[in-house]
Amino acid sequence: RSIAELTDRSASGFDMHRVLGAVDLVILGIGCVVGAGIMVLTGVAARKYAGPGVVLSYALASLAALLTSFCYAEYASELPVAGGAFNYIGLTFGEFAAWAAACDLILEYTLSAAAVAKGFTAYFASLIGVDLGKLRLAFGIFTLDFPALGIVVLMSLLLARSTKESSLLNSIVVVLHLLLILFVFVVGFPHVDTANYTPFMPFG
C-alpha cells in the first residue's frame, strides 16, 4: 500500500479518538522498560554470568533503545497513523514482512507478559509469607500459576475497558516503581563496597 492509502483514515470506516497525551506515552514507555526484570534478573545476571560488567549490557541496550526511538519518531512524523511497526514495515518491505513482524510482536508481548506475571507470583508469595510451590500446580513439564493467571486476566479486562483508565493505572504504578528504585539507591549507596567491582568482568 502507498502512503496515501495508509494515511486515509476513512478507509477503515472507524476513526480512533486520541485519548493519550505526550506525558502518558512517556510514562507508558518507562513502564515498558522498568519492569520486574530490573528487580529480579539484574542480580542473577551479575552473580552468575557477567559480574559487575552487567552495567555495560545495560548501557548498550539503552543505546539500542535510543536509536530505535529515533527511527520510530522519524517514521511517525512521516506516517502519523495507528499501526506502528506493522505499517512502517509494510510500507518499506511489503505486507508479508509486516505480517511476520506483527506475529513476532505478539509472541514477544506474550512471553514478556508471562515472565512478568511469574515474577509477580514470586513477589506475592514473599509478601504473604507462603511457599511459592503452594501457589503453583505442576502438570509434568507444565505449571499452572494461579496468581499469574489472575493478574493477566485482571489486566486484560482493564485494558479492554478503557485505554485512558489503564494508562492512569500504569502512571500510578510507574511512579511508585521509580520511587522504590530511588529509595533503594539512596539507602543502599552508603553501603557500597568497591571491592565487589573487582574483577569487573570475571567471565570475560
Short mmCIF file of N, CA and C in Angstrom, two decimals, residues 16-132:
data_model
loop_
_atom_site.label_atom_id
_atom_site.label_comp_id
_atom_site.label_asym_id
_atom_site.label_seq_id
_atom_site.Cartn_x
_atom_site.Cartn_y
_atom_site.Cartn_z
N MET A 16 -10.40 6.50 15.12
CA MET A 16 -9.97 6.34 16.50
C MET A 16 -9.73 7.70 17.13
N HIS A 17 -10.21 7.87 18.36
CA HIS A 17 -10.07 9.14 19.06
C HIS A 17 -8.81 9.11 19.92
N ARG A 18 -8.09 10.21 19.93
CA ARG A 18 -6.86 10.30 20.71
C ARG A 18 -7.20 10.55 22.17
N VAL A 19 -6.75 9.67 23.05
CA VAL A 19 -7.03 9.82 24.48
C VAL A 19 -5.75 9.91 25.31
N LEU A 20 -4.60 9.66 24.71
CA LEU A 20 -3.33 9.72 25.43
C LEU A 20 -2.51 10.91 24.97
N GLY A 21 -1.90 11.59 25.92
CA GLY A 21 -1.06 12.72 25.61
C GLY A 21 0.41 12.35 25.64
N ALA A 22 1.26 13.35 25.50
CA ALA A 22 2.71 13.11 25.47
C ALA A 22 3.20 12.52 26.79
N VAL A 23 2.69 13.04 27.91
CA VAL A 23 3.12 12.53 29.22
C VAL A 23 2.71 11.07 29.39
N ASP A 24 1.48 10.75 28.96
CA ASP A 24 1.01 9.36 29.05
C ASP A 24 1.91 8.41 28.27
N LEU A 25 2.32 8.84 27.08
CA LEU A 25 3.16 7.99 26.24
C LEU A 25 4.56 7.82 26.83
N VAL A 26 5.10 8.90 27.42
CA VAL A 26 6.42 8.81 28.05
C VAL A 26 6.38 7.84 29.23
N ILE A 27 5.36 7.98 30.07
CA ILE A 27 5.24 7.10 31.23
C ILE A 27 4.97 5.66 30.79
N LEU A 28 4.21 5.50 29.71
CA LEU A 28 3.97 4.16 29.18
C LEU A 28 5.29 3.52 28.73
N GLY A 29 6.14 4.31 28.07
CA GLY A 29 7.44 3.81 27.65
C GLY A 29 8.31 3.42 28.83
N ILE A 30 8.30 4.26 29.88
CA ILE A 30 9.07 3.95 31.08
C ILE A 30 8.54 2.67 31.73
N GLY A 31 7.21 2.52 31.74
CA GLY A 31 6.62 1.32 32.31
C GLY A 31 7.02 0.06 31.58
N CYS A 32 7.21 0.17 30.25
CA CYS A 32 7.65 -1.00 29.47
C CYS A 32 9.09 -1.36 29.78
N VAL A 33 9.92 -0.36 30.08
CA VAL A 33 11.35 -0.60 30.31
C VAL A 33 11.61 -1.04 31.74
N VAL A 34 11.02 -0.32 32.70
CA VAL A 34 11.26 -0.59 34.11
C VAL A 34 10.24 -1.61 34.59
N GLY A 35 10.52 -2.87 34.38
CA GLY A 35 9.60 -3.93 34.77
C GLY A 35 10.17 -4.78 35.87
N ALA A 36 9.65 -6.00 35.98
CA ALA A 36 10.09 -6.90 37.04
C ALA A 36 11.54 -7.31 36.87
N GLY A 37 12.03 -7.30 35.63
CA GLY A 37 13.38 -7.75 35.37
C GLY A 37 14.45 -6.94 36.08
N ILE A 38 14.21 -5.64 36.26
CA ILE A 38 15.22 -4.80 36.88
C ILE A 38 15.42 -5.17 38.35
N MET A 39 14.38 -5.76 38.96
CA MET A 39 14.48 -6.16 40.35
C MET A 39 14.94 -7.62 40.50
N VAL A 40 14.63 -8.45 39.51
CA VAL A 40 14.87 -9.88 39.64
C VAL A 40 16.11 -10.34 38.88
N LEU A 41 16.18 -9.99 37.60
CA LEU A 41 17.21 -10.57 36.74
C LEU A 41 18.57 -9.91 36.87
N THR A 42 18.63 -8.66 37.32
CA THR A 42 19.92 -7.97 37.41
C THR A 42 20.87 -8.68 38.33
N GLY A 43 20.39 -9.05 39.51
CA GLY A 43 21.25 -9.75 40.46
C GLY A 43 21.68 -11.12 39.97
N VAL A 44 20.77 -11.84 39.35
CA VAL A 44 21.10 -13.16 38.80
C VAL A 44 22.15 -13.05 37.71
N ALA A 45 21.94 -12.08 36.79
CA ALA A 45 22.90 -11.91 35.69
C ALA A 45 24.27 -11.49 36.21
N ALA A 46 24.31 -10.62 37.21
CA ALA A 46 25.58 -10.15 37.75
C ALA A 46 26.32 -11.26 38.49
N ARG A 47 25.58 -12.08 39.22
CA ARG A 47 26.21 -13.12 40.04
C ARG A 47 26.69 -14.31 39.22
N LYS A 48 25.88 -14.74 38.25
CA LYS A 48 26.16 -15.99 37.56
C LYS A 48 26.83 -15.83 36.20
N TYR A 49 26.63 -14.68 35.54
CA TYR A 49 27.04 -14.60 34.14
C TYR A 49 27.97 -13.45 33.80
N ALA A 50 27.79 -12.28 34.38
CA ALA A 50 28.52 -11.10 33.89
C ALA A 50 29.33 -10.38 34.95
N GLY A 51 29.04 -10.58 36.22
CA GLY A 51 29.70 -9.81 37.26
C GLY A 51 29.28 -8.34 37.18
N PRO A 52 30.06 -7.44 37.75
CA PRO A 52 29.73 -6.01 37.69
C PRO A 52 29.64 -5.46 36.27
N GLY A 53 30.27 -6.17 35.32
CA GLY A 53 30.24 -5.73 33.92
C GLY A 53 28.87 -5.76 33.30
N VAL A 54 27.86 -6.21 34.05
CA VAL A 54 26.50 -6.22 33.53
C VAL A 54 26.02 -4.81 33.20
N VAL A 55 26.65 -3.81 33.84
CA VAL A 55 26.25 -2.42 33.56
C VAL A 55 26.55 -2.06 32.10
N LEU A 56 27.55 -2.71 31.49
CA LEU A 56 27.84 -2.45 30.08
C LEU A 56 26.70 -2.95 29.20
N SER A 57 26.09 -4.07 29.59
CA SER A 57 24.94 -4.58 28.84
C SER A 57 23.79 -3.58 28.90
N TYR A 58 23.58 -3.01 30.06
CA TYR A 58 22.52 -2.01 30.20
C TYR A 58 22.82 -0.78 29.35
N ALA A 59 24.09 -0.39 29.31
CA ALA A 59 24.46 0.78 28.51
C ALA A 59 24.23 0.53 27.02
N LEU A 60 24.61 -0.66 26.53
CA LEU A 60 24.40 -0.99 25.12
C LEU A 60 22.91 -1.11 24.79
N ALA A 61 22.15 -1.71 25.71
CA ALA A 61 20.71 -1.81 25.50
C ALA A 61 20.05 -0.44 25.47
N SER A 62 20.52 0.47 26.31
CA SER A 62 19.99 1.84 26.32
C SER A 62 20.29 2.55 25.01
N LEU A 63 21.50 2.35 24.50
CA LEU A 63 21.87 2.97 23.22
C LEU A 63 21.00 2.43 22.09
N ALA A 64 20.78 1.11 22.08
CA ALA A 64 19.94 0.50 21.04
C ALA A 64 18.51 1.03 21.13
N ALA A 65 17.99 1.17 22.36
CA ALA A 65 16.64 1.70 22.55
C ALA A 65 16.55 3.15 22.08
N LEU A 66 17.60 3.93 22.35
CA LEU A 66 17.61 5.33 21.93
C LEU A 66 17.57 5.45 20.41
N LEU A 67 18.40 4.66 19.72
CA LEU A 67 18.43 4.70 18.26
C LEU A 67 17.10 4.21 17.67
N THR A 68 16.51 3.20 18.31
CA THR A 68 15.21 2.71 17.85
C THR A 68 14.14 3.78 18.00
N SER A 69 14.19 4.51 19.10
CA SER A 69 13.20 5.57 19.31
C SER A 69 13.34 6.67 18.26
N PHE A 70 14.57 6.95 17.83
CA PHE A 70 14.77 7.93 16.76
C PHE A 70 14.13 7.44 15.46
N CYS A 71 14.29 6.15 15.18
CA CYS A 71 13.69 5.59 13.96
C CYS A 71 12.17 5.69 14.01
N TYR A 72 11.59 5.33 15.15
CA TYR A 72 10.14 5.41 15.29
C TYR A 72 9.64 6.84 15.20
N ALA A 73 10.39 7.77 15.78
CA ALA A 73 9.99 9.18 15.72
C ALA A 73 9.99 9.68 14.28
N GLU A 74 11.01 9.28 13.52
CA GLU A 74 11.07 9.70 12.11
C GLU A 74 9.92 9.10 11.31
N TYR A 75 9.65 7.81 11.52
CA TYR A 75 8.55 7.16 10.82
C TYR A 75 7.20 7.78 11.20
N ALA A 76 7.03 8.04 12.50
CA ALA A 76 5.75 8.57 12.97
C ALA A 76 5.48 9.97 12.42
N SER A 77 6.51 10.77 12.26
CA SER A 77 6.32 12.10 11.69
C SER A 77 5.99 12.03 10.21
N GLU A 78 6.49 10.99 9.54
CA GLU A 78 6.22 10.82 8.11
C GLU A 78 4.87 10.13 7.87
N LEU A 79 4.49 9.25 8.80
CA LEU A 79 3.27 8.47 8.65
C LEU A 79 2.49 8.48 9.96
N PRO A 80 1.81 9.57 10.28
CA PRO A 80 1.14 9.73 11.59
C PRO A 80 -0.19 9.01 11.70
N VAL A 81 -0.16 7.68 11.64
CA VAL A 81 -1.38 6.88 11.77
C VAL A 81 -1.11 5.73 12.74
N ALA A 82 -2.21 5.13 13.23
CA ALA A 82 -2.07 3.98 14.11
C ALA A 82 -1.56 2.78 13.33
N GLY A 83 -0.86 1.90 14.02
CA GLY A 83 -0.35 0.71 13.35
C GLY A 83 1.10 0.42 13.68
N GLY A 84 1.84 1.48 14.00
CA GLY A 84 3.22 1.31 14.44
C GLY A 84 4.09 0.55 13.47
N ALA A 85 4.81 -0.46 14.01
CA ALA A 85 5.77 -1.22 13.22
C ALA A 85 5.13 -1.92 12.05
N PHE A 86 3.87 -2.35 12.19
CA PHE A 86 3.20 -3.06 11.11
C PHE A 86 3.11 -2.17 9.86
N ASN A 87 2.66 -0.95 10.03
CA ASN A 87 2.55 -0.04 8.88
C ASN A 87 3.91 0.35 8.32
N TYR A 88 4.86 0.59 9.22
CA TYR A 88 6.19 1.03 8.77
C TYR A 88 6.86 -0.06 7.93
N ILE A 89 6.84 -1.29 8.44
CA ILE A 89 7.47 -2.39 7.72
C ILE A 89 6.69 -2.72 6.45
N GLY A 90 5.36 -2.64 6.54
CA GLY A 90 4.55 -2.91 5.35
C GLY A 90 4.83 -1.93 4.23
N LEU A 91 5.06 -0.68 4.58
CA LEU A 91 5.35 0.34 3.57
C LEU A 91 6.72 0.14 2.96
N THR A 92 7.67 -0.34 3.77
CA THR A 92 9.05 -0.46 3.31
C THR A 92 9.34 -1.80 2.64
N PHE A 93 8.87 -2.90 3.24
CA PHE A 93 9.24 -4.24 2.77
C PHE A 93 8.07 -5.06 2.23
N GLY A 94 6.86 -4.57 2.38
CA GLY A 94 5.71 -5.32 1.90
C GLY A 94 4.89 -5.91 3.03
N GLU A 95 3.68 -6.36 2.69
CA GLU A 95 2.75 -6.80 3.72
C GLU A 95 3.11 -8.15 4.35
N PHE A 96 3.81 -9.01 3.60
CA PHE A 96 4.21 -10.29 4.21
C PHE A 96 5.21 -10.05 5.34
N ALA A 97 6.19 -9.17 5.09
CA ALA A 97 7.16 -8.84 6.14
C ALA A 97 6.46 -8.18 7.32
N ALA A 98 5.45 -7.34 7.03
CA ALA A 98 4.71 -6.69 8.10
C ALA A 98 3.93 -7.71 8.92
N TRP A 99 3.34 -8.69 8.24
CA TRP A 99 2.61 -9.76 8.94
C TRP A 99 3.56 -10.55 9.83
N ALA A 100 4.74 -10.87 9.34
CA ALA A 100 5.72 -11.62 10.14
C ALA A 100 6.16 -10.81 11.35
N ALA A 101 6.36 -9.49 11.15
CA ALA A 101 6.75 -8.64 12.27
C ALA A 101 5.64 -8.54 13.31
N ALA A 102 4.38 -8.48 12.83
CA ALA A 102 3.25 -8.43 13.76
C ALA A 102 3.16 -9.71 14.59
N CYS A 103 3.37 -10.86 13.95
CA CYS A 103 3.38 -12.14 14.68
C CYS A 103 4.50 -12.16 15.71
N ASP A 104 5.65 -11.64 15.33
CA ASP A 104 6.79 -11.59 16.24
C ASP A 104 6.49 -10.69 17.44
N LEU A 105 5.83 -9.56 17.19
CA LEU A 105 5.49 -8.65 18.28
C LEU A 105 4.49 -9.29 19.25
N ILE A 106 3.50 -10.00 18.69
CA ILE A 106 2.53 -10.69 19.54
C ILE A 106 3.22 -11.74 20.41
N LEU A 107 4.14 -12.50 19.80
CA LEU A 107 4.89 -13.51 20.56
C LEU A 107 5.75 -12.84 21.63
N GLU A 108 6.39 -11.72 21.27
CA GLU A 108 7.24 -11.01 22.23
C GLU A 108 6.43 -10.52 23.42
N TYR A 109 5.28 -9.91 23.16
CA TYR A 109 4.45 -9.39 24.25
C TYR A 109 3.89 -10.54 25.10
N THR A 110 3.56 -11.64 24.46
CA THR A 110 3.02 -12.78 25.20
C THR A 110 4.06 -13.35 26.17
N LEU A 111 5.28 -13.57 25.67
CA LEU A 111 6.34 -14.13 26.51
C LEU A 111 6.76 -13.16 27.61
N SER A 112 6.86 -11.86 27.28
CA SER A 112 7.27 -10.89 28.29
C SER A 112 6.19 -10.74 29.37
N ALA A 113 4.91 -10.76 28.96
CA ALA A 113 3.83 -10.68 29.94
C ALA A 113 3.82 -11.90 30.85
N ALA A 114 4.09 -13.07 30.28
CA ALA A 114 4.15 -14.29 31.09
C ALA A 114 5.29 -14.23 32.10
N ALA A 115 6.45 -13.71 31.66
CA ALA A 115 7.60 -13.61 32.56
C ALA A 115 7.33 -12.63 33.69
N VAL A 116 6.73 -11.50 33.36
CA VAL A 116 6.41 -10.50 34.40
C VAL A 116 5.37 -11.05 35.36
N ALA A 117 4.37 -11.78 34.83
CA ALA A 117 3.34 -12.36 35.69
C ALA A 117 3.93 -13.39 36.65
N LYS A 118 4.88 -14.19 36.17
CA LYS A 118 5.54 -15.16 37.06
C LYS A 118 6.36 -14.44 38.12
N GLY A 119 6.99 -13.32 37.74
CA GLY A 119 7.70 -12.52 38.72
C GLY A 119 6.76 -11.97 39.79
N PHE A 120 5.55 -11.59 39.36
CA PHE A 120 4.55 -11.11 40.31
C PHE A 120 4.20 -12.19 41.33
N THR A 121 4.09 -13.44 40.88
CA THR A 121 3.78 -14.53 41.79
C THR A 121 4.87 -14.68 42.86
N ALA A 122 6.12 -14.56 42.45
CA ALA A 122 7.22 -14.68 43.40
C ALA A 122 7.17 -13.55 44.43
N TYR A 123 6.90 -12.33 43.98
CA TYR A 123 6.77 -11.20 44.90
C TYR A 123 5.59 -11.41 45.85
N PHE A 124 4.47 -11.87 45.29
CA PHE A 124 3.26 -12.06 46.09
C PHE A 124 3.48 -13.13 47.16
N ALA A 125 4.17 -14.21 46.80
CA ALA A 125 4.46 -15.28 47.76
C ALA A 125 5.34 -14.77 48.90
N SER A 126 6.33 -13.94 48.56
CA SER A 126 7.20 -13.36 49.59
C SER A 126 6.43 -12.41 50.49
N LEU A 127 5.50 -11.66 49.90
CA LEU A 127 4.73 -10.68 50.66
C LEU A 127 3.83 -11.34 51.70
N ILE A 128 3.17 -12.42 51.32
CA ILE A 128 2.23 -13.07 52.25
C ILE A 128 2.89 -14.19 53.04
N GLY A 129 4.18 -14.45 52.78
CA GLY A 129 4.91 -15.45 53.55
C GLY A 129 4.51 -16.88 53.27
N VAL A 130 4.21 -17.17 52.01
CA VAL A 130 3.78 -18.51 51.61
C VAL A 130 4.82 -19.11 50.66
N ASP A 131 5.03 -20.43 50.78
CA ASP A 131 5.95 -21.10 49.87
C ASP A 131 5.46 -20.98 48.43
N LEU A 132 6.37 -20.66 47.53
CA LEU A 132 6.00 -20.42 46.13
C LEU A 132 5.33 -21.63 45.50
#
